[in-house]
């Protein structure tokens, strides 16, 4: 058995050898978006309204080679960003990545999550993607970083799920057995792993799963090592996930891949099953969904430190007085056929399109309140109703502001 320090040192060595992720460095901002890294979009998703402040502090905890960090800087033009990681090798790439694309509102620290209290102050947005499951003590890690979350802030987390990673776990153990004394030599681990994939029969379950789900990513040794030669990985199920969340002492706001968690897509065509599932608690329902769709390879979700005001827009008068704006994360606008915040194809009706066009007038001069129109003002001249507005909000095609 390795001690906690030995495990952390082994993880550091892995990422010094194979900095992750190995995305190419660009001389311009990275393409597209990930709405979870856009403070206004993430805040709107979690609360139903846009945030009051945009001059915020963000920390990317376990930033790796800075792919997410770079987006966090570019997608949040008024934010200051901090990246921390235990791998000096990964940090070096992160620094160079941000320098090359002009992401200059960022500083990096060679620091463990456990020691994040060495950084002063609190953060409005914490991003911790693909990190906690590699810690020898994830509960200690989440508790350290949770202390840095400002009241009303958002904490975005991504950790592995065990159900869809079963074959990966088997391969990790097989490689370790064959490596024997060489465990910890990650280049040797990649070599053994690649030889195994070559040697195993075509219809072997591990080979089939790798080919179907992972082969595109695993061409690069950095990705192969991260997946199959990792010295420390804890995979979660709903029960152990909520033990981790509860230990953080924060409030669960919801999963950031909500489509997966819709029971309708699994048994919506059977009203009796839908009715039976009404009796389940929220966590039992999540468990039911993952049991029925065990493809799940990770959990991604938001936590907050209360108080965090949420608006459900059920009151017509509140909705009529709101200032709408078009969602910042969409591709293909202006067109009635576009990709939404999650890069899913959306077809807009004529009325929805006109409403979004009117919203754009608000976005174009946010400082000039004489130019901004409320929902009530817009629907006077666009043939649209409040349920239509609610639907646009629910599909993250608009965001709403109360107080501008
Ligand atoms: C799979 S990579 C994820 C990188 C990045 N967050 C991303 O999603 O692109 C995991 C990163 O966590 C870092 N890490 C692991 N344990 C850590 C710890 N205790 N404190 C800080 N970083 C850690 C590793 O060095 C590695 O760079």
Tab-separated table of C-alpha atoms and ligand atoms in Angstrom:
chain	number	residue	atom	x	y	z
A	1	UNK	CA	0.000	0.000	0.000
A	2	UNK	CA	1.303	3.428	-0.971
A	3	UNK	CA	1.036	6.302	1.492
A	4	UNK	CA	-1.015	9.321	0.525
A	5	UNK	CA	2.162	11.287	-0.237
A	6	UNK	CA	3.571	8.502	-2.396
A	7	UNK	CA	0.310	8.365	-4.366
A	8	UNK	CA	0.297	12.144	-4.897
A	9	UNK	CA	3.936	11.974	-6.036
A	10	UNK	CA	3.073	9.169	-8.475
A	11	UNK	CA	0.214	11.258	-9.931
A	12	UNK	CA	2.534	14.262	-10.261
A	13	UNK	CA	5.086	12.107	-12.120
A	14	UNK	CA	2.434	10.777	-14.490
A	15	UNK	CA	1.402	14.295	-15.530
A	16	UNK	CA	5.011	15.511	-15.701
A	17	UNK	CA	5.647	12.639	-18.140
A	18	UNK	CA	2.379	13.025	-20.026
A	19	UNK	CA	0.947	16.557	-19.519
A	20	UNK	CA	-2.819	16.421	-20.003
A	21	UNK	CA	-4.781	17.306	-22.026
A	22	UNK	CA	-2.453	17.350	-25.054
A	23	UNK	CA	-4.475	19.884	-27.070
A	24	UNK	CA	-2.399	21.949	-29.510
A	25	UNK	CA	-1.372	25.494	-28.549
A	26	UNK	CA	-2.938	28.268	-30.658
A	27	UNK	CA	-2.016	31.872	-31.378
A	28	UNK	CA	-5.643	32.952	-30.978
A	29	UNK	CA	-8.502	32.307	-28.550
A	30	UNK	CA	-9.713	28.703	-28.619
A	31	UNK	CA	-12.663	27.924	-30.901
A	32	UNK	CA	-16.278	27.734	-29.745
A	33	UNK	CA	-17.370	27.584	-26.151
A	34	UNK	CA	-18.130	25.390	-23.203
A	35	UNK	CA	-21.070	27.105	-21.480
A	36	UNK	CA	-20.027	25.681	-18.108
A	37	UNK	CA	-16.979	27.958	-18.278
A	38	UNK	CA	-19.000	31.050	-19.186
A	39	UNK	CA	-19.909	32.667	-15.835
A	40	UNK	CA	-23.077	34.361	-17.128
A	41	UNK	CA	-24.335	31.215	-18.872
A	42	UNK	CA	-23.513	28.962	-15.921
A	43	UNK	CA	-25.131	31.403	-13.482
A	44	UNK	CA	-28.252	31.649	-15.622
A	45	UNK	CA	-28.454	27.842	-15.879
A	46	UNK	CA	-28.190	27.489	-12.082
A	47	UNK	CA	-30.392	30.393	-10.970
A	48	UNK	CA	-32.671	31.368	-13.883
A	49	UNK	CA	-31.192	34.866	-14.109
A	50	UNK	CA	-27.970	36.571	-15.142
A	51	UNK	CA	-25.474	37.528	-12.409
A	52	UNK	CA	-25.156	41.036	-10.988
A	53	UNK	CA	-21.359	41.055	-11.199
A	54	UNK	CA	-18.935	40.159	-13.932
A	55	UNK	CA	-15.695	41.295	-12.310
A	56	UNK	CA	-15.306	37.959	-10.640
A	57	UNK	CA	-12.526	35.669	-9.415
A	58	UNK	CA	-12.250	32.195	-10.916
A	59	UNK	CA	-9.999	29.297	-9.923
A	60	UNK	CA	-9.268	26.290	-12.129
A	61	UNK	CA	-8.284	23.684	-9.538
A	62	UNK	CA	-6.097	21.015	-11.150
A	63	UNK	CA	-5.843	22.988	-14.382
A	64	UNK	CA	-3.505	20.569	-16.188
A	65	UNK	CA	-2.192	22.039	-19.443
A	66	UNK	CA	-4.686	24.902	-19.160
A	67	UNK	CA	-7.246	24.027	-21.841
A	68	UNK	CA	-10.146	24.908	-19.548
A	69	UNK	CA	-8.228	27.780	-17.953
A	70	UNK	CA	-7.692	29.427	-21.313
A	71	UNK	CA	-11.428	29.241	-22.086
A	72	UNK	CA	-12.231	30.619	-18.627
A	73	UNK	CA	-10.105	33.697	-19.391
A	74	UNK	CA	-11.444	34.306	-22.899
A	75	UNK	CA	-15.124	33.573	-22.125
A	76	UNK	CA	-15.156	35.871	-19.092
A	77	UNK	CA	-13.602	39.174	-20.203
A	78	UNK	CA	-13.876	40.847	-16.802
A	79	UNK	CA	-12.707	37.959	-14.653
A	80	UNK	CA	-9.341	37.313	-13.061
A	81	UNK	CA	-8.364	33.661	-13.160
A	82	UNK	CA	-6.029	31.470	-11.085
A	83	UNK	CA	-4.848	28.023	-12.147
A	84	UNK	CA	-3.273	25.522	-9.737
A	85	UNK	CA	-1.827	22.065	-10.337
A	86	UNK	CA	0.668	19.682	-8.743
A	87	UNK	CA	2.414	18.956	-12.042
A	88	UNK	CA	5.106	21.496	-12.929
A	89	UNK	CA	5.246	19.970	-16.432
A	90	UNK	CA	1.524	20.542	-17.044
A	91	UNK	CA	1.717	24.087	-15.631
A	92	UNK	CA	4.528	24.986	-17.997
A	93	UNK	CA	2.317	24.063	-20.965
A	94	UNK	CA	-0.649	25.929	-19.413
A	95	UNK	CA	1.422	29.093	-19.045
A	96	UNK	CA	2.645	28.919	-22.626
A	97	UNK	CA	-0.848	28.145	-23.937
A	98	UNK	CA	-2.318	31.239	-22.259
A	99	UNK	CA	0.608	33.449	-23.294
A	100	UNK	CA	0.240	32.420	-26.937
A	101	UNK	CA	-3.506	33.116	-27.148
A	102	UNK	CA	-3.321	36.404	-25.227
A	103	UNK	CA	-5.131	35.086	-22.135
A	104	UNK	CA	-3.392	37.515	-19.786
A	105	UNK	CA	-5.793	37.806	-16.817
A	106	UNK	CA	-4.432	34.591	-15.329
A	107	UNK	CA	-1.794	33.482	-12.832
A	108	UNK	CA	-0.606	29.947	-12.158
A	109	UNK	CA	0.614	28.348	-8.928
A	110	UNK	CA	2.368	25.032	-8.411
A	111	UNK	CA	0.132	23.929	-5.574
A	112	UNK	CA	-1.929	20.957	-4.419
A	113	UNK	CA	-5.675	21.277	-3.917
A	114	UNK	CA	-4.992	20.363	-0.310
A	115	UNK	CA	-2.972	23.579	0.099
A	116	UNK	CA	-5.285	25.959	-1.748
A	117	UNK	CA	-5.726	27.995	1.469
A	118	UNK	CA	-2.297	29.472	0.644
A	119	UNK	CA	-4.100	31.565	-1.978
A	120	UNK	CA	-5.825	34.568	-0.482
A	121	UNK	CA	-9.538	35.294	-0.679
A	122	UNK	CA	-12.502	33.453	-2.115
A	123	UNK	CA	-13.700	32.666	-5.627
A	124	UNK	CA	-17.028	33.220	-7.385
A	125	UNK	CA	-16.486	30.329	-9.788
A	126	UNK	CA	-14.460	27.212	-9.037
A	127	UNK	CA	-13.786	24.761	-11.853
A	128	UNK	CA	-12.470	21.331	-10.886
A	129	UNK	CA	-12.622	18.991	-13.849
A	130	UNK	CA	-11.101	15.523	-13.845
A	131	UNK	CA	-9.101	16.033	-10.660
A	132	UNK	CA	-10.823	14.913	-7.439
A	133	UNK	CA	-10.978	11.255	-8.537
A	134	UNK	CA	-7.158	11.245	-8.817
A	135	UNK	CA	-6.597	12.418	-5.241
A	136	UNK	CA	-5.657	9.889	-2.571
A	137	UNK	CA	-8.276	11.586	-0.363
A	138	UNK	CA	-10.977	13.249	-2.508
A	139	UNK	CA	-13.020	14.250	0.549
A	140	UNK	CA	-10.085	16.196	1.969
A	141	UNK	CA	-9.602	17.748	-1.484
A	142	UNK	CA	-13.208	18.832	-1.957
A	143	UNK	CA	-13.332	20.210	1.579
A	144	UNK	CA	-10.157	22.298	1.068
A	145	UNK	CA	-11.371	23.819	-2.163
A	146	UNK	CA	-14.990	24.242	-0.963
A	147	UNK	CA	-13.699	26.644	1.710
A	148	UNK	CA	-12.617	28.971	-1.117
A	149	UNK	CA	-16.116	29.269	-2.597
A	150	UNK	CA	-17.695	32.693	-1.996
A	151	UNK	CA	-21.301	32.804	-0.759
A	152	UNK	CA	-23.568	32.594	-3.803
A	153	UNK	CA	-20.660	31.294	-5.919
A	154	UNK	CA	-20.661	28.280	-8.250
A	155	UNK	CA	-18.438	25.212	-7.998
A	156	UNK	CA	-18.318	23.057	-11.131
A	157	UNK	CA	-17.053	19.502	-10.669
A	158	UNK	CA	-16.427	16.576	-13.015
A	159	UNK	CA	-15.609	13.129	-11.618
A	160	UNK	CA	-15.613	9.645	-13.089
A	161	UNK	CA	-18.595	7.272	-12.926
A	162	UNK	CA	-17.881	3.574	-12.383
A	163	UNK	CA	-20.652	2.064	-14.518
A	164	UNK	CA	-19.311	3.172	-17.910
A	165	UNK	CA	-15.653	2.744	-16.949
A	166	UNK	CA	-15.771	-0.931	-16.011
A	167	UNK	CA	-13.604	-2.083	-18.929
A	168	UNK	CA	-11.107	0.699	-18.247
A	169	UNK	CA	-10.713	-0.471	-14.664
A	170	UNK	CA	-10.098	-4.031	-15.854
A	171	UNK	CA	-7.437	-2.900	-18.322
A	172	UNK	CA	-5.744	-0.701	-15.705
A	173	UNK	CA	-5.412	-3.708	-13.395
A	174	UNK	CA	-4.223	-5.991	-16.204
A	175	UNK	CA	-1.489	-3.547	-17.251
A	176	UNK	CA	-0.384	-3.138	-13.634
A	177	UNK	CA	-0.108	-6.920	-13.197
A	178	UNK	CA	2.003	-7.289	-16.330
A	179	UNK	CA	4.186	-4.324	-15.369
A	180	UNK	CA	4.968	-5.771	-11.955
A	181	UNK	CA	8.047	-4.015	-10.593
A	182	UNK	CA	7.896	-1.517	-13.464
A	183	UNK	CA	4.718	0.117	-12.199
A	184	UNK	CA	5.325	3.841	-12.048
A	185	UNK	CA	7.235	3.758	-15.344
A	186	UNK	CA	4.449	5.311	-17.377
A	187	UNK	CA	6.124	4.928	-20.750
A	188	UNK	CA	6.470	1.219	-20.066
A	189	UNK	CA	2.784	1.166	-19.015
A	190	UNK	CA	1.718	2.706	-22.315
A	191	UNK	CA	3.873	0.180	-24.186
A	192	UNK	CA	2.335	-2.784	-22.331
A	193	UNK	CA	-1.181	-1.393	-22.795
A	194	UNK	CA	-0.749	-0.858	-26.512
A	195	UNK	CA	0.704	-4.379	-26.911
A	196	UNK	CA	-2.311	-5.814	-25.074
A	197	UNK	CA	-4.784	-4.043	-27.337
A	198	UNK	CA	-2.869	-5.407	-30.347
A	199	UNK	CA	-2.801	-8.937	-28.984
A	200	UNK	CA	-6.330	-9.380	-27.643
A	201	UNK	CA	-8.936	-10.958	-29.960
A	202	UNK	CA	-11.027	-8.579	-32.099
A	203	UNK	CA	-14.262	-9.429	-30.300
A	204	UNK	CA	-12.816	-9.096	-26.794
A	205	UNK	CA	-15.138	-6.945	-24.670
A	206	UNK	CA	-12.401	-4.534	-23.517
A	207	UNK	CA	-11.176	-4.077	-27.092
A	208	UNK	CA	-14.704	-3.533	-28.406
A	209	UNK	CA	-15.515	-0.967	-25.749
A	210	UNK	CA	-12.254	0.898	-26.376
A	211	UNK	CA	-12.894	0.970	-30.097
A	212	UNK	CA	-16.512	2.122	-29.758
A	213	UNK	CA	-16.082	4.705	-27.057
A	214	UNK	CA	-12.473	5.816	-26.667
A	215	UNK	CA	-10.287	4.939	-29.652
A	216	UNK	CA	-10.427	8.436	-31.192
A	217	UNK	CA	-9.060	10.012	-28.016
A	218	UNK	CA	-6.491	7.373	-27.270
A	219	UNK	CA	-4.257	7.795	-30.308
A	220	UNK	CA	-2.162	10.147	-28.253
A	221	UNK	CA	-0.030	8.590	-25.531
A	222	UNK	CA	-1.017	11.343	-23.078
A	223	UNK	CA	-4.656	10.263	-23.335
A	224	UNK	CA	-3.855	6.553	-23.299
A	225	UNK	CA	-1.745	6.987	-20.149
A	226	UNK	CA	-4.404	9.138	-18.453
A	227	UNK	CA	-6.949	6.410	-19.092
A	228	UNK	CA	-5.143	3.104	-18.707
A	229	UNK	CA	-1.922	3.683	-16.773
A	230	UNK	CA	-3.144	5.912	-13.979
A	231	UNK	CA	-1.662	5.287	-10.523
A	232	UNK	CA	-4.754	6.646	-8.723
A	233	UNK	CA	-8.394	6.627	-9.755
A	234	UNK	CA	-11.619	6.436	-7.773
A	235	UNK	CA	-14.803	5.904	-9.776
A	236	UNK	CA	-18.132	6.911	-8.287
A	237	UNK	CA	-21.739	5.773	-8.287
A	238	UNK	CA	-24.670	7.933	-7.201
A	239	UNK	CA	-24.357	6.837	-3.584
A	240	UNK	CA	-20.643	7.498	-3.234
A	241	UNK	CA	-20.961	10.669	-5.304
A	242	UNK	CA	-23.417	12.145	-2.843
A	243	UNK	CA	-21.188	11.102	0.066
A	244	UNK	CA	-18.490	13.239	-1.565
A	245	UNK	CA	-20.925	16.123	-2.166
A	246	UNK	CA	-22.345	15.981	1.354
A	247	UNK	CA	-18.819	16.065	2.789
A	248	UNK	CA	-18.199	19.349	0.949
A	249	UNK	CA	-20.864	21.053	3.087
A	250	UNK	CA	-22.271	22.802	-0.001
A	251	UNK	CA	-25.621	22.680	-1.754
A	252	UNK	CA	-26.119	20.540	-4.875
A	253	UNK	CA	-27.619	22.659	-7.664
A	254	UNK	CA	-27.937	20.061	-10.393
A	255	UNK	CA	-26.084	18.130	-13.065
A	256	UNK	CA	-24.593	20.151	-15.898
A	257	UNK	CA	-25.550	17.465	-18.461
A	258	UNK	CA	-29.292	17.539	-17.720
A	259	UNK	CA	-30.324	15.602	-20.832
A	260	UNK	CA	-28.839	12.379	-19.438
A	261	UNK	CA	-30.870	12.717	-16.234
A	262	UNK	CA	-34.308	12.865	-17.896
A	263	UNK	CA	-36.280	9.739	-17.021
A	264	UNK	CA	-38.662	10.452	-19.940
A	265	UNK	CA	-36.027	9.374	-22.449
A	266	UNK	CA	-35.795	5.950	-20.749
A	267	UNK	CA	-39.346	4.937	-19.814
A	268	UNK	CA	-41.469	7.967	-20.705
A	269	UNK	CA	-43.628	5.883	-22.996
A	270	UNK	CA	-44.961	3.849	-20.066
A	271	UNK	CA	-47.254	6.014	-17.849
A	272	UNK	CA	-47.394	3.388	-15.092
A	273	UNK	CA	-43.606	3.325	-14.695
A	274	UNK	CA	-43.537	7.126	-14.783
A	275	UNK	CA	-46.160	7.204	-12.004
A	276	UNK	CA	-44.249	4.651	-9.888
A	277	UNK	CA	-41.087	6.705	-10.192
A	278	UNK	CA	-42.911	9.729	-8.729
A	279	UNK	CA	-42.475	8.192	-5.273
A	280	UNK	CA	-38.678	8.149	-5.438
A	281	UNK	CA	-36.425	10.695	-3.775
A	282	UNK	CA	-34.223	12.809	-6.042
A	283	UNK	CA	-31.193	10.622	-5.351
A	284	UNK	CA	-33.135	7.378	-5.836
A	285	UNK	CA	-34.326	8.672	-9.193
A	286	UNK	CA	-30.752	9.469	-10.222
A	287	UNK	CA	-29.732	5.961	-9.181
A	288	UNK	CA	-32.579	4.452	-11.199
A	289	UNK	CA	-31.504	6.398	-14.270
A	290	UNK	CA	-27.853	5.371	-14.051
A	291	UNK	CA	-28.833	1.738	-13.471
A	292	UNK	CA	-30.965	1.817	-16.602
A	293	UNK	CA	-28.378	3.616	-18.722
A	294	UNK	CA	-24.998	2.343	-17.530
A	295	UNK	CA	-23.103	4.027	-20.380
A	296	UNK	CA	-22.423	6.859	-17.929
A	297	UNK	CA	-18.687	7.569	-17.680
A	298	UNK	CA	-18.688	10.738	-15.566
A	299	UNK	CA	-20.737	13.029	-13.353
A	300	UNK	CA	-20.655	16.777	-13.903
A	301	UNK	CA	-22.541	19.153	-11.657
A	302	UNK	CA	-22.703	22.489	-9.857
A	303	UNK	CA	-22.588	23.157	-6.114
A	304	UNK	CA	-23.120	26.464	-4.321
A	305	UNK	CA	-22.586	28.023	-0.932
A	306	UNK	CA	-25.982	29.443	0.073
A	307	UNK	CA	-27.543	31.903	-0.112
A	308	UNK	CA	-28.073	31.845	-3.864
A	309	UNK	CA	-31.253	33.438	-5.149
A	310	UNK	CA	-33.097	31.413	-7.766
A	311	UNK	CA	-35.996	32.592	-9.934
A	312	UNK	CA	-38.446	30.182	-11.551
A	313	UNK	CA	-40.381	32.834	-13.547
A	314	UNK	CA	-43.739	31.241	-12.697
A	315	UNK	CA	-45.150	34.724	-11.921
A	316	UNK	CA	-46.298	36.333	-15.173
A	317	UNK	CA	-45.648	39.851	-13.876
A	318	UNK	CA	-42.023	39.079	-13.025
A	319	UNK	CA	-41.481	37.556	-16.436
A	320	UNK	CA	-43.106	40.497	-18.226
A	321	UNK	CA	-40.756	42.907	-16.418
A	322	UNK	CA	-37.593	40.879	-17.156
A	323	UNK	CA	-34.972	42.013	-19.684
A	324	UNK	CA	-34.183	39.131	-22.042
A	325	UNK	CA	-30.979	38.587	-23.985
A	326	UNK	CA	-29.936	35.949	-26.474
A	327	UNK	CA	-27.837	33.173	-24.929
A	328	UNK	CA	-24.121	33.830	-25.512
A	329	UNK	CA	-23.388	30.189	-26.367
A	330	UNK	CA	-24.911	29.324	-29.726
A	331	UNK	CA	-23.485	28.655	-33.171
A	332	UNK	CA	-25.104	29.540	-36.476
A	333	UNK	CA	-27.059	32.627	-35.393
A	334	UNK	CA	-28.761	34.452	-37.138
A	335	UNK	CA	-30.597	31.476	-38.594
A	336	UNK	CA	-33.678	29.470	-37.664
A	337	UNK	CA	-31.516	26.391	-37.644
A	338	UNK	CA	-28.632	26.590	-35.184
A	339	UNK	CA	-26.605	24.774	-32.538
A	340	UNK	CA	-27.504	25.501	-28.937
A	341	UNK	CA	-25.366	25.847	-25.791
A	342	UNK	CA	-24.731	22.095	-25.861
A	343	UNK	CA	-24.046	21.986	-29.624
A	344	UNK	CA	-27.411	20.291	-30.237
A	345	UNK	CA	-29.274	21.209	-33.418
A	346	UNK	CA	-32.280	23.467	-32.742
A	347	UNK	CA	-34.973	24.576	-35.183
A	348	UNK	CA	-36.638	27.877	-34.262
A	349	UNK	CA	-40.180	28.852	-35.209
A	350	UNK	CA	-40.678	32.206	-36.994
A	351	UNK	CA	-41.883	33.769	-33.731
A	352	UNK	CA	-38.980	32.402	-31.700
A	353	UNK	CA	-36.569	33.752	-34.290
A	354	UNK	CA	-38.166	37.216	-34.179
A	355	UNK	CA	-38.121	37.223	-30.378
A	356	UNK	CA	-34.392	36.386	-30.375
A	357	UNK	CA	-33.766	39.134	-32.929
A	358	UNK	CA	-35.498	41.611	-30.615
A	359	UNK	CA	-33.397	40.322	-27.680
A	360	UNK	CA	-30.263	41.198	-29.629
A	361	UNK	CA	-31.201	44.866	-29.445
A	362	UNK	CA	-30.839	44.550	-25.653
A	363	UNK	CA	-27.471	42.885	-25.890
A	364	UNK	CA	-26.141	45.532	-28.285
A	365	UNK	CA	-26.306	48.422	-25.785
A	366	UNK	CA	-26.510	47.028	-22.269
A	367	UNK	CA	-25.382	50.335	-20.704
A	368	UNK	CA	-28.097	52.393	-22.403
A	369	UNK	CA	-31.258	51.418	-20.515
A	370	UNK	CA	-33.467	53.513	-22.844
A	371	UNK	CA	-32.605	50.968	-25.568
A	372	UNK	CA	-33.380	47.873	-23.509
A	373	UNK	CA	-36.762	46.251	-23.822
A	374	UNK	CA	-38.591	44.098	-21.328
A	375	UNK	CA	-40.352	40.883	-22.281
A	376	UNK	CA	-43.654	42.836	-22.129
A	377	UNK	CA	-42.361	45.442	-24.575
A	378	UNK	CA	-41.010	42.872	-27.008
A	379	UNK	CA	-44.126	40.696	-27.126
A	380	UNK	CA	-46.205	43.798	-27.945
A	381	UNK	CA	-44.714	43.815	-31.432
A	382	UNK	CA	-43.612	40.159	-31.791
A	383	UNK	CA	-46.383	37.597	-31.902
A	384	UNK	CA	-45.195	35.541	-28.917
A	385	UNK	CA	-46.536	34.457	-25.507
A	386	UNK	CA	-45.077	33.926	-22.048
A	387	UNK	CA	-44.977	30.147	-22.332
A	388	UNK	CA	-42.864	30.621	-25.449
A	389	UNK	CA	-40.474	32.824	-23.456
A	390	UNK	CA	-40.319	30.214	-20.680
A	391	UNK	CA	-39.540	27.539	-23.235
A	392	UNK	CA	-36.677	29.594	-24.719
A	393	UNK	CA	-35.267	30.049	-21.210
A	394	UNK	CA	-35.638	26.386	-20.322
A	395	UNK	CA	-33.792	25.452	-23.535
A	396	UNK	CA	-31.013	27.969	-22.697
A	397	UNK	CA	-31.682	30.012	-25.828
A	398	UNK	CA	-32.191	33.214	-23.819
A	399	UNK	CA	-31.120	34.541	-20.420
A	400	UNK	CA	-33.202	36.873	-18.241
A	401	UNK	CA	-32.230	39.806	-16.082
A	402	UNK	CA	-34.409	41.437	-13.451
A	403	UNK	CA	-32.537	44.483	-12.287
A	404	UNK	CA	-30.832	46.182	-15.175
B	1	LIG	C1	-6.945	14.637	-15.986
B	1	LIG	S1	-6.040	16.076	-15.654
B	1	LIG	C2	-7.294	17.318	-15.852
B	1	LIG	C3	-6.760	18.650	-16.300
B	1	LIG	C4	-7.809	19.732	-16.542
B	1	LIG	N1	-8.588	20.007	-15.368
B	1	LIG	C5	-8.681	19.384	-17.697
B	1	LIG	O1	-9.792	18.902	-17.473
B	1	LIG	O2	-8.302	19.588	-18.838
B	1	LIG	C6	-5.826	16.032	-13.909
B	1	LIG	C7	-4.930	17.126	-13.385
B	1	LIG	O3	-5.079	17.190	-11.962
B	1	LIG	C8	-3.804	17.448	-11.405
B	1	LIG	N2	-3.811	17.027	-9.993
B	1	LIG	C9	-3.863	15.776	-9.516
B	1	LIG	N3	-3.820	15.790	-8.166
B	1	LIG	C10	-3.765	17.092	-7.803
B	1	LIG	C11	-3.700	17.768	-6.565
B	1	LIG	N4	-3.679	17.103	-5.409
B	1	LIG	N5	-3.673	19.111	-6.562
B	1	LIG	C12	-3.683	19.818	-7.735
B	1	LIG	N6	-3.719	19.220	-8.934
B	1	LIG	C13	-3.754	17.879	-8.980
B	1	LIG	C14	-2.870	16.647	-12.279
B	1	LIG	O4	-1.523	17.070	-12.159
B	1	LIG	C15	-3.471	16.871	-13.658
B	1	LIG	O5	-2.871	17.954	-14.309
